[in-house]
Every structure is written in structure tokens, then in C-alpha cells.
Amino acid sequence: MIGGLFIYNHKGEVLISRVYRDDIGRNAVDAFRVNVIHARQQVRSPVTNIARTSFFHVKRSNIWLAAVTKQNVNAAMVFEFLYKMCDVMTAYFGKISEENIKNNFVLIYELLDEILDFGYPQNSETGALKTFITQQGIKGQTKEEQSQITSQVTGQIGWRREGIKYRRNELFLDVLESVNLLMSPQGQVLSAHVSGRVVMKSYLSGMPECKFGMNDKIVIDKQGKGGASDEAGKSGKQSIAIDDCTFHQCVRLSKFDSERSISFIPPDGEYELMRYRTTKDIILPFRVIPLVREVGRTKLEVKVVIKSNFKPSLLAQKIEVRIPTPLNTSGVQVICMKGKAKYKASENAIVWKIKRMAGMKESQISAEIELLPTNDKKKWARPPISMNFEVPFAPSGLKVRYLKVFESKLNYSDHDVIKWVRYIGRSGIYETRC
Amino acid sequence: MCDFPFFSLVCTGEIFELKAELNSDKKEKKKEAVKKVIASMTVGKDVSALFPDVVNCMQTDNLELKKLVYLYLMNYAKSQPDMAIMAVNTFVKDCEDPNPLIRALAVRTMGCIRVDKITEYLCEPLRKCLKDEDPYVRKTAAVCVAKLHDINAQLVEDQGFLDTLKDLISDSNPMVVANAVAALSEIAESHPNSNLLDLNPQTINKLLTALNECTEWGQIFILDCLANYTPRDDRESQSICERVTPRLSHANSAVVLSAVKVLMKFMEMLPKDLDYYGTLLKKLAPPLVTLLSAEPELQYVALRNINLIVQRRPEILKHEMKVFFVKYNDPIYVKLEKLDIMIRLASQANIAQVLAELKEYATEVDVDFVRKAVRAIGRCAIKVEQSAERCVSTLLDLIQTKVNYVVQEAIVVIKDIFRKYPNKYESVIATLCENLDSLDEPEARAAMIWIVGEYAERIDNADELLESFLEGFHDESTQVQLQLLTAIVKLFLKKPTETQELVQQVLSLATQDSDNPDLRDRGYIYWRLLSTDPVAAKEVVLAEKPLISEETDLIEPTLLEELICHIGTLASVYHKPPSAFVEGSRGVQHKRLPGSAGSADSPDTGSAAGVSEAPPAVIPSQGDLLGDLLNLDLTPPTTSGPPPAPSSGMQMGAMDLLGGGLDSLVGLLHLGGDLGGSPAMGAGFGAPPTAMPASFPPPVSGGLDDLFDLGGSVGITDLVYVQIWLPAMKAKGLEISGTFARRAGVIQMEMTLTNKAMSIMTDFAIQFNRNSFGLAPAGPLQVLTPVGPNQSIEVALPLSTVGPVMKMEPLTNLQVAVKNNIDVFYFSSQYPISMLFVEDGKMERQVFLATWKDIPNDNEAQFQIKDCHLNSDAASSKLQGSNVFTIAKRTVEGQDMLYQSMKLTNGIWVLAELRVQAGNPNYTVSTVHVRYIGLTGLVSSDLLPHADRRAAA
């Protein structure tokens, strides 16, 4: 299991060091600094073995988190734990920065003591942790409160405490998708997938039992068999094929496996209910058509057309097209129909920004790039043209069909809950080769 | 920093200040001071001097302060064990606190304090906490058992904590179950043979129930534990799989990977024709693909594992090629792993896409990645025959880019393509030759030279090209030199008229000017060959080469099986068994996949069979040029026809030339094998080249070691097992260590007496209690001078065997009393039975035969000696050293039977039959013993294992 956990700043100074196992000595702290943080070459692997000691590291801004072990640990678990550790710290004191860590080091030690015992990760749900790791001491608690804490930390529903009350029962569902594309210069889709998340903010009283439904093809087909045929035909068109999905630990997985129904008791506040991935019938919001022509050895002509491909009533926002330029670029002249375009020498790219663009529109940029003659034999690698945007729909076609809330003990029903649903599609890695 | 004396003054001042603050009356000030102490501790300053002051702060109501003090204690208790005791009372008191959080905190912290004295006090509170009413305390106590086991394993066993821990598996709280499982798994790892986890269908059922309810981490512990279980039949296997599959949708990647591990392992037991088997295969792909959208570090872990899974079961991901396409922004470690998997998944169906991608990658920035991409193109050509042409043209395009490392890498892979598809793509040679000058890496140069030599007849200026390389012959690496030598010889055989001068030049360079024995030997062989029989030389050197096979870089099947059992762990990331990077006993057990049950007919069909049945051939690495030569020389040409005359001719030539020709040939072979780790060595001996093992199987070298070890032929009596018989603690400062030995027929007790006390010791005397063989001192203990403090003296005490006899338990127990001017001390020791074997223990053959037959059956005992790597002759000579005489030897059905006799000092004869199966490290010894003098209860099984095991050791 994890033998020790260290946090370093970008210079390699230790900010936090907690050793859990006898086989990890102080020298491990230095070994990581010397061999990884101060290494001359860029790190080639997130797992490093130095003198039979294995180091797992992740980096958040310029802070290094490293877990150390001498055993054959579950590597996936160690990384998951490190991410979780970051989440917990962020939930307690915001951004992970050197200053925040130094200011909260007592708290961090307290957390590390609680969520990692002898190197074994323990309950690390911030909802539960915040009930008893408060930096205020817990002397004031009554016996009932104490046993409630312990039963929550160890219990089946470790993510939610009892006795939550809201005057207004409300929930927000955000369907956040990032659409990824790799397209050939000829417009052929090399790979495209959507990775989506359903994020829920719940402000519900008691221990509500929730059921979430979406236009999952498998569910709809199943229902279609039983229900009226015309309805099945209608909804069948709108259903989507989900390649795979994963759920927050509150979701009953065995029930999903057998009935494909998503039922759960949600944590209080914001959390990620599910993640999913689709590859079929993706609506690609934009199409990029590049045209690059080399005019002699010192000039390059670039023309890029973007076409929006969604309902004209919808508006895409924060559109940015990034056209890479060769390293030996000496000057650039750009003409664009819409938005602003600028050559950024430090980034070796022309960045073209458009604030808003409606569906079914087209826009174009053309640029002339002057090149310095070089003796460099190596050809310019021509990195792909990448794009960023945000659209108010789900490119996968996912629709939330319902989210039902049942709380039998309290007197509010599904109808009393105010529900909000929002769809946001963002660009992931959206690239077109040129 | 305090590490440097210069700064220590400053530190002392600081410590003084802190001390004052720690003893302050104000709570807030105290707390701030402790915080400062912890901060200094974090950056590595030594604040252990404050120990008493910090511990004084422990008795407090403030939980935050308490936790800080505990943190300090965990760090420094070990360096100040005596003072740590001061904290014990508070701990014990806290373990009784009404607040469960404080009880748990106390027991958790106590387990982290690695001081023996504290662990004694820990037992009682721990026992209570394990049965605490609060689950939070119980789950903490469960982990504490593992902590205590790490400090003092014996204590945990003695106190019965293991049983309590086992009971916790049935606890009502899922988190307690999970932690108990984690603790038990860890403890079980250090006791490989104990049946600690005792997994049976009932416990498995409990675990599976807890699996649905516990935290994500708990699920990982349980799944990892489940993976160690071997279901009894395919139905149980299926029902477990059914209950584990829902975990594949968990948001935590580690849960998913651990579930994959369980499924991959248990799937082995399912019959292939079962519907469920197909369903399961289909279910595995999506979650594996999803792992690739996780954070890059996890992607890396996932990819390393997918690499294993694809090798074991390629069918799972065969349609998922696209997800492994490299993204521009992927970290380099993800890119390289993806590339590996792409090559593994490449097939005729997707080759066009793959090639397009690879070509794209070959223009990237990172040199390692580009090289790997170029190499991958070559692999595709070799793997998918239909694509070879396209691959070659892609490679030619890349060569046109003139990027140095791309060109070199391309040439190396083109060489492999030539070997796989001879006489097909030679038209490209001209293009290759254009780039001759830019090659600066040995591997690429060697590859190019090979190509020129191999196709010398089609390259007009081959002689010029090779001659140009020859100029800097001595500066080239061995690899290039060897290749150049062979290439020029090939050229000479093809165009003898124009190149005579060249070949003489290279031969003299290789044989006269070089220090490298490989090069010299190869040079001589060629020289001899060419001068004796050019026709034969032609047949040898230009013989048809064995084809290379397509699969590359495959992990050896047994290792792969083991790694599959370690999916998700570090072993699967490193692609090494845990024993390669874990110290000590942990994780050294080798895990294996369960065999398929249910169907006897072809348990492993399909692609998996390809992996497990025939060890795949590997493209010989470039270092194997020597192997290459031997290949040509010794393997009979694959074409049918008359047996090859050339090889014998060649050998004779070599013999003439080198005197001990054959010897050096063998030596050469060894060198070849050693140098490249060369698979070609096997081929040299006539084994089919396709079955070359990727690496030497370890047993071979083990056997060799033993052989060398035998060379010394050490008798038992010379082996020294010095033991401490009497520790100084128990004998007022007198320490006695020593050993028994038989030297020139005299039994001796060789002792070292060490005085660890402060006063001088004199007047030593020794006496034995009655014992089984009547051992007694043959004279007084010869300690003439007094032994001063910290002095030691060595004495050898000759022993006789005429003393009073009494059967001891165990048989070879000897109780000794030693007296000196201070007191009388007693100790007991055991002597090796072999020292009682007398020199005239060799029985006449006839007598042996007669006696053997006369011995009643109940006087016979049989047992096995395991893990002994000696052959029968070696064993026999080794045993002879300790007066165990071999009377006769027989070989029956590959078994060597040794008949042996020995005689004890009291006249008892022991006859033994030793069976040695060649290649089997287990000996079977059946012994029969005869009594001449009545002596009660001398049981042979008690007697011989000692003798033989000592000998074998």
C-alpha cells in the first residue's frame, strides 16, 4: 500500500510529508526531488522507480503530489487517490497553490490522517469529512451527533448525512459534453467521440430516492417493445446509443446492470452523477475546411473556412480557431470576414476569435505567411488546426427524459421539486489536419 | 538547515524558544508552538529534542492539538523509545473515551508508533476496539492489526488477533469488512503458505455482498482479494463474474481495473462455447475504452494494462483501433503506449487507417515517438503481408524527408522487411544507398551493410560502398565490424574476381588487428572456409535464411499469465513480476491463471492458444549478428536434399586452424549466446528457429551454477554452521558460539568463547549430559589464559563416543554445562548427524545386497528431498565427503539409483537408496537401516534427512 505521501512546490521543497510505512525513509523525499522534479529531461512516465521504491506523481498547477511505495500496490488506486486528495483539498480551501497549502498544513495533516490509514484509502467524501474535520474541534458534539458521524463515515450512504432540510426543494441538472474530433484535410472523420458528464446540484430535504431517465437507446427499445408502436417509432429516432457510462458511487450499479435504470440517493450539493461516451451519430457543430498552399520556399497561403452545422435559432459562443504557423514565420497578413484574428508569434499560431455565430452559417479567414529561408532539412510538421467553442445543446443528442424524486418520510412530492436542466456542448480536442 | 553544523546554533536558539512556548500556560500559544514544531519536522529539521515538551501537551481536550501531538509522536517515538512510554497512559485512556472518534484516533495512532514496549500496551485496547460497538472504531482497529503485524508478527498470532480479524469479515458494516479484507490480504502476503484468508464459497458470498455497499476504496480491496480466489468449477466462476460485472460502470478507474482483473482471471475457467463467455467478452471492451478518457496518469496505467489484455485476449479490443489513435496533446508517455497497442491491434481490416496515422506520427517532434512510429510501420509490413507494399512506399517517403533519425530508423526496419519478403522489394535499394553517408548510428549502419552484402550482385558499386566503410573499420562498433566482415565475404563469394583484395583486407583487419575475440574467431572461420573449400563456403555463407515471424515484443506466456493476475497493480505497469521490484517476502508468490475447467477438448483455442502453445519467435535484435553467422554455419539448409557436406568441412577446417577447434567453436557458441541474449543459439544447435525462446529460461543457468558449485566438491564436515549457543545476556557476559565438525576421524566441538562482561573470566570447564550417541569430552577444556573483557578465545574440544547413553529428543540434542569463575551455565545444541558417520562405513557389495533384503519393512523409511539441483554423480561425490559411501549405481528409466551405506559411531549401519530423476529436482530417498547393536528408538527418518539435506545443501 501507499508508504508515504509528499507534496512539493515547483522548486522541489517539501510542503507536506506524511510517512505511513516503516520502509519509506526520509531519503525518499530527496530521491523524488532529485530524480523527477529536478530531472533534466522531461518526465517520461508518471510512475518512477528509484532504487526499488516506486513514486507516483500528479501535478496541479506547479504543485507536485507524490505517493511513494515499496510494494506492488494497486497503481490505478494510487492515482485515483491522488486525484481524490486534490478534490478534497480544493473543497476545503480552494485552489491548490503553495500559499494555500502552507496556510492549511495542519488541516492537510489532519485530512491525511483520516483518509489514508496505514496507506489504505478510507472514506474520502468531502460531504462526510466536513462533518467532523472542521478545524474547530469536535468537543461540542452530543453523543447522538458523534454516532451519526461515525455511521455516516462507515455507512452504506457515506456521501449524505441525515436530517438535511430545505425550505425550497430544488435541483439543477447540467449535461456537459465535450465533443472530440480528428478530421483529415479531405473532410473525412478519422475519429469522433463525445465524452459527457451529468452534473447535478441537489438541494433536497431528507433522504430522497431519485430516478434518472434519458433517451438511452437500450431503455427506449426495451420500453418500445411493450408500449404503443407509434410512440416507440417516434422516440426511437431520438434515442442515442451510449457506448459506455460510469456512475458516482451513489448509483446502484447492480440495478443498472440488470434493469439499466439509474436510481440513487444523491449527495447534498454539487457532484457528478455520471460520465458517458458516445461515438455514433454525433452532431459535429463545426466543420473546418483548411487549404494550405506553399508558394515557393518563403511563403505560405492559408485559407480556412468554418461552417456551423446546427439549428439556425441556436447561437454558438466563444469560438476560437487556432491555425499553427511554421517556426520560421517572419510575418503574417490576415483577412477575416467575421471576428478578430491575430498572429501570436509566441504561440506560433494565428488565433481567430468570433464571439457568436448562429447555426448554418459560414465564415472564412485567409492569411499570407512570410517565411524566413532556413537550412533546416526537416519539414514543418504541420500541426492540426484546432478549434474551441461552446454550443447550447448536447452534440451526442442526449436528452434528459425525467428525474423523479421520492421522499416517503417527508411531505413533499416529485411535483414540488423545482428542476432545471441545461445542456452545454464544448469542444474537447477538435482538430482538423491540414 | 540543521544538517549543517554552521546552522545548528541558529537552530538551537529556535528550539529553545519553542521549548518555552510549549510550556506556556496559554492554550493558544501552546498550539501555535506545536504547529511550528510540525512545520519544522516537515521540512526535515530535527526537532526530536523537544520530545518531552511536546508529549506534555498531549493531555488536552483540544482535539486538533491532540492530533498534532500524535503526528509528532509517530515521527519521533522510534528515536526516543523510553520517553514514548510516557504517552502510553494517555493512549490507553483515550481508547476508553466515550467519543468513538477519539477511541479510533488513539488506536490508529498507537499502531503507528513502532516501539516494542508500546506494542505490549497496545494489545488490550486493540482487543477491545476490535469488538467496539461503533463501526468506525472497528474499521480502524482492523487496519491496526495489520500495523501491529508489521511490527511484531508473532505477537499478533499469539494474541489471537488473526481470528478476530477473520470474524470481522462477517461484520454487518461494509467498511469494516473491506478494511478487514485489506488487512488480512496484506498479512497473508507475508505468509505465503498459510491459509489465512481461507476463501471459500461462504466467505466469497459475504465479500460479494459487501462489494455492493462499501466505499470505492473498499470495493478495490475486496476485488483485489477476490482475484486471489480460485473458483471450484465453471458455474461458480460464472456466478462470481455475474456479480462483479456491474463494477465495470463505476466512476473510479481502479474499481474498474480490479473488476477487469477478476473477470480476466475467472474467464479462463469458463467453457468457450458458453453464451455467457461471449457476453462477458463484449462487456469488457467499453469500460476499457472509457478508461482512456480519464486523466493522463490513469490513462497510462490503463494502457499498460490494455497492452497485457490485448496480448492475452486480442478479440476483446480488435474493433477499437480508433480510440488508440494518438492525440496531438497527449503526454509523451501516453503516446508511446498507444503506439504499442496500435501495432498489436493492426490487422488486415484496419491496416490502411493505421498506416495513415503512423505516417502522420512520423512527422512529429518528439524523437523517441517518431522513431517508434517508423519502426511500427515496419512491423505492420511484417505482420500484415497485404500491406507490405504500402508500408515500404511509406518508408521511402519518409526517407525522402532526409530527417536523419527517421532515415536511420527506416533503414533498420527495411532490413527486416527484406528478410521477411526476400526478393520482392529490392528495387528500393538504390534509394537506400543514396543515404549511406547520413547514417551515424551503429544499428542503421549495420543494417545498411547487411543489405549491401545480401544484395551485392544487384548493386553495381557494392565493392566501393563496402570499401568506404572499411576505411574506419577500427572505429566502428563491434556490431558494424561483424556485419561488415560477413557482408564482404558474401560479396566475394558473389563476385570473386574483383573483390579478392577487399576480402583479404577485411580478413586481416579482423584477425590480426582486432582485439575482439568474436571478430577474430569469425574472421578465422571465414578465412579457413574460403581457403579450403570455396564451394562449401558458398553454401554455408549464402545459405537460405530462416524466415522471421511477425509477432514481436510479446511478453513470455508464463510471465503474461502472472501479470494478468496483477492487473491494475505496479507489476502490470512495469510489466515485471512483483519479485523484480519488491523487497523481501511480500508479493513474491507467483500467481497463475486457473486452468480451464469443464471441457477437456482444446481448452485454449483461438488466439490465446497462439500465445500459450508456441513461444513466438522474435525478430532477432541487431546485436545478434554473431548468432546470424552461426545460424548459417550449423543449421542444415531447410531445403531438402543431401545432407550438407559443408558444415563438416567447415568444422574440420576450423579444427586445423585453431588446434582445439571444436572447443573454441563451443566457446564461440557460448559467446554468441551470451552477447546478444541470442535466440539464434538455439537454432545453432538444430532447434527449429521458430521456437526460439525469447529469453533463457532461468532453470538452465541455475543448473549451471550448481555444476560449478560442485567443482569444489566440499565435504559436509568443512561446511561451517556457526551458531550462537549461549548468548551473553543469559550467561553474565559469556557468549559461546561454535560448531561441530568431524576432522580426520575425530569429532570436534569448535567453540569461540567471548567475554562481553567487564571482569576477567578464568577457570573454564565443560560437561555434557547423557545423550543419544554417548558423546563426551575426550579431555578437559583447554582454556589456559584468562579471558579479559571484550576478548575472545577459540578452543577445539575433541569428543569421544564412549560416554553414557540416553535417547534424546530430538535425537541429536546435546545438553552442555560450562563453568567459569563466575557461575555455571547451561545450554543445549544440536549436532549434525553426519559427524557420527565413520570412515569405514563402506559396506561390501555382497553384504549390502544380503543385508538390504533381510531388513524388515518396518525398518524402512522414505522421504523426498526437494529443490536439490545436483545430478547423481555430484551428489554421490558430495556425500562421500561426509562418509556416506556409494556402493552401487543403477539407471532405470531415466532414474539414477544410488545405493549407499554409512556407519554410525555406535556401530549401526544405515543403508540407503537414492533415486535421482534427471531434470527433476526432487530426490526420492528410500532408506533401510539395520541394527547391529540394540539401541532403542533410533528412527531412520529422524536420522537421514539431516544427513542428506546437509549434504545436498
Tab-separated table of N, CA, C and O in Angstrom, chain A residues 174-178 194-199 276 422-426:
chain	number	residue	atom	x	y	z
A	174	ASP	N	-26.980	19.613	-15.113
A	174	ASP	CA	-26.205	20.138	-16.227
A	174	ASP	C	-25.696	18.971	-17.063
A	174	ASP	O	-25.035	18.088	-16.522
A	175	VAL	N	-26.031	18.970	-18.318
A	175	VAL	CA	-25.451	17.965	-19.208
A	175	VAL	C	-24.288	18.645	-19.919
A	175	VAL	O	-24.492	19.547	-20.730
A	176	LEU	N	-23.081	18.269	-19.539
A	176	LEU	CA	-21.896	18.924	-20.091
A	176	LEU	C	-21.196	17.943	-21.007
A	176	LEU	O	-20.829	16.856	-20.582
A	177	GLU	N	-21.058	18.336	-22.247
A	177	GLU	CA	-20.417	17.392	-23.170
A	177	GLU	C	-19.189	18.031	-23.783
A	177	GLU	O	-19.166	19.244	-24.036
A	178	SER	N	-18.194	17.229	-23.995
A	178	SER	CA	-17.113	17.749	-24.816
A	178	SER	C	-16.995	16.854	-26.037
A	178	SER	O	-16.967	15.632	-25.935
A	194	VAL	N	-17.918	11.772	-28.168
A	194	VAL	CA	-18.373	12.752	-27.187
A	194	VAL	C	-18.147	12.148	-25.823
A	194	VAL	O	-18.522	11.002	-25.586
A	195	SER	N	-17.474	12.889	-24.958
A	195	SER	CA	-17.467	12.417	-23.584
A	195	SER	C	-18.274	13.406	-22.771
A	195	SER	O	-18.022	14.605	-22.802
A	196	GLY	N	-19.275	12.892	-22.131
A	196	GLY	CA	-20.226	13.748	-21.451
A	196	GLY	C	-20.275	13.497	-19.959
A	196	GLY	O	-19.847	12.449	-19.483
A	197	ARG	N	-20.774	14.497	-19.261
A	197	ARG	CA	-20.948	14.349	-17.814
A	197	ARG	C	-22.310	14.902	-17.449
A	197	ARG	O	-22.763	15.889	-18.035
A	198	VAL	N	-22.960	14.248	-16.526
A	198	VAL	CA	-24.187	14.813	-15.989
A	198	VAL	C	-23.862	15.275	-14.585
A	198	VAL	O	-23.530	14.465	-13.714
A	199	VAL	N	-23.870	16.592	-14.406
A	199	VAL	CA	-23.542	17.134	-13.091
A	199	VAL	C	-24.837	17.591	-12.441
A	199	VAL	O	-25.677	18.226	-13.072
A	276	TYR	N	-20.338	9.588	-19.533
A	276	TYR	CA	-20.673	8.645	-20.595
A	276	TYR	C	-19.888	8.980	-21.845
A	276	TYR	O	-19.230	10.021	-21.933
A	422	ARG	N	-29.978	21.950	-18.133
A	422	ARG	CA	-29.230	22.795	-19.050
A	422	ARG	C	-28.287	21.911	-19.872
A	422	ARG	O	-27.734	20.936	-19.341
A	423	TYR	N	-28.141	22.223	-21.129
A	423	TYR	CA	-27.215	21.461	-21.975
A	423	TYR	C	-26.089	22.370	-22.436
A	423	TYR	O	-26.337	23.467	-22.928
A	424	ILE	N	-24.886	21.939	-22.279
A	424	ILE	CA	-23.753	22.700	-22.812
A	424	ILE	C	-22.833	21.749	-23.566
A	424	ILE	O	-22.411	20.722	-23.035
A	425	GLY	N	-22.576	22.095	-24.813
A	425	GLY	CA	-21.613	21.297	-25.572
A	425	GLY	C	-20.351	22.116	-25.770
A	425	GLY	O	-20.413	23.271	-26.200
A	426	ARG	N	-19.217	21.552	-25.394
A	426	ARG	CA	-17.966	22.287	-25.579
A	426	ARG	C	-17.042	21.475	-26.478
A	426	ARG	O	-17.203	20.264	-26.616
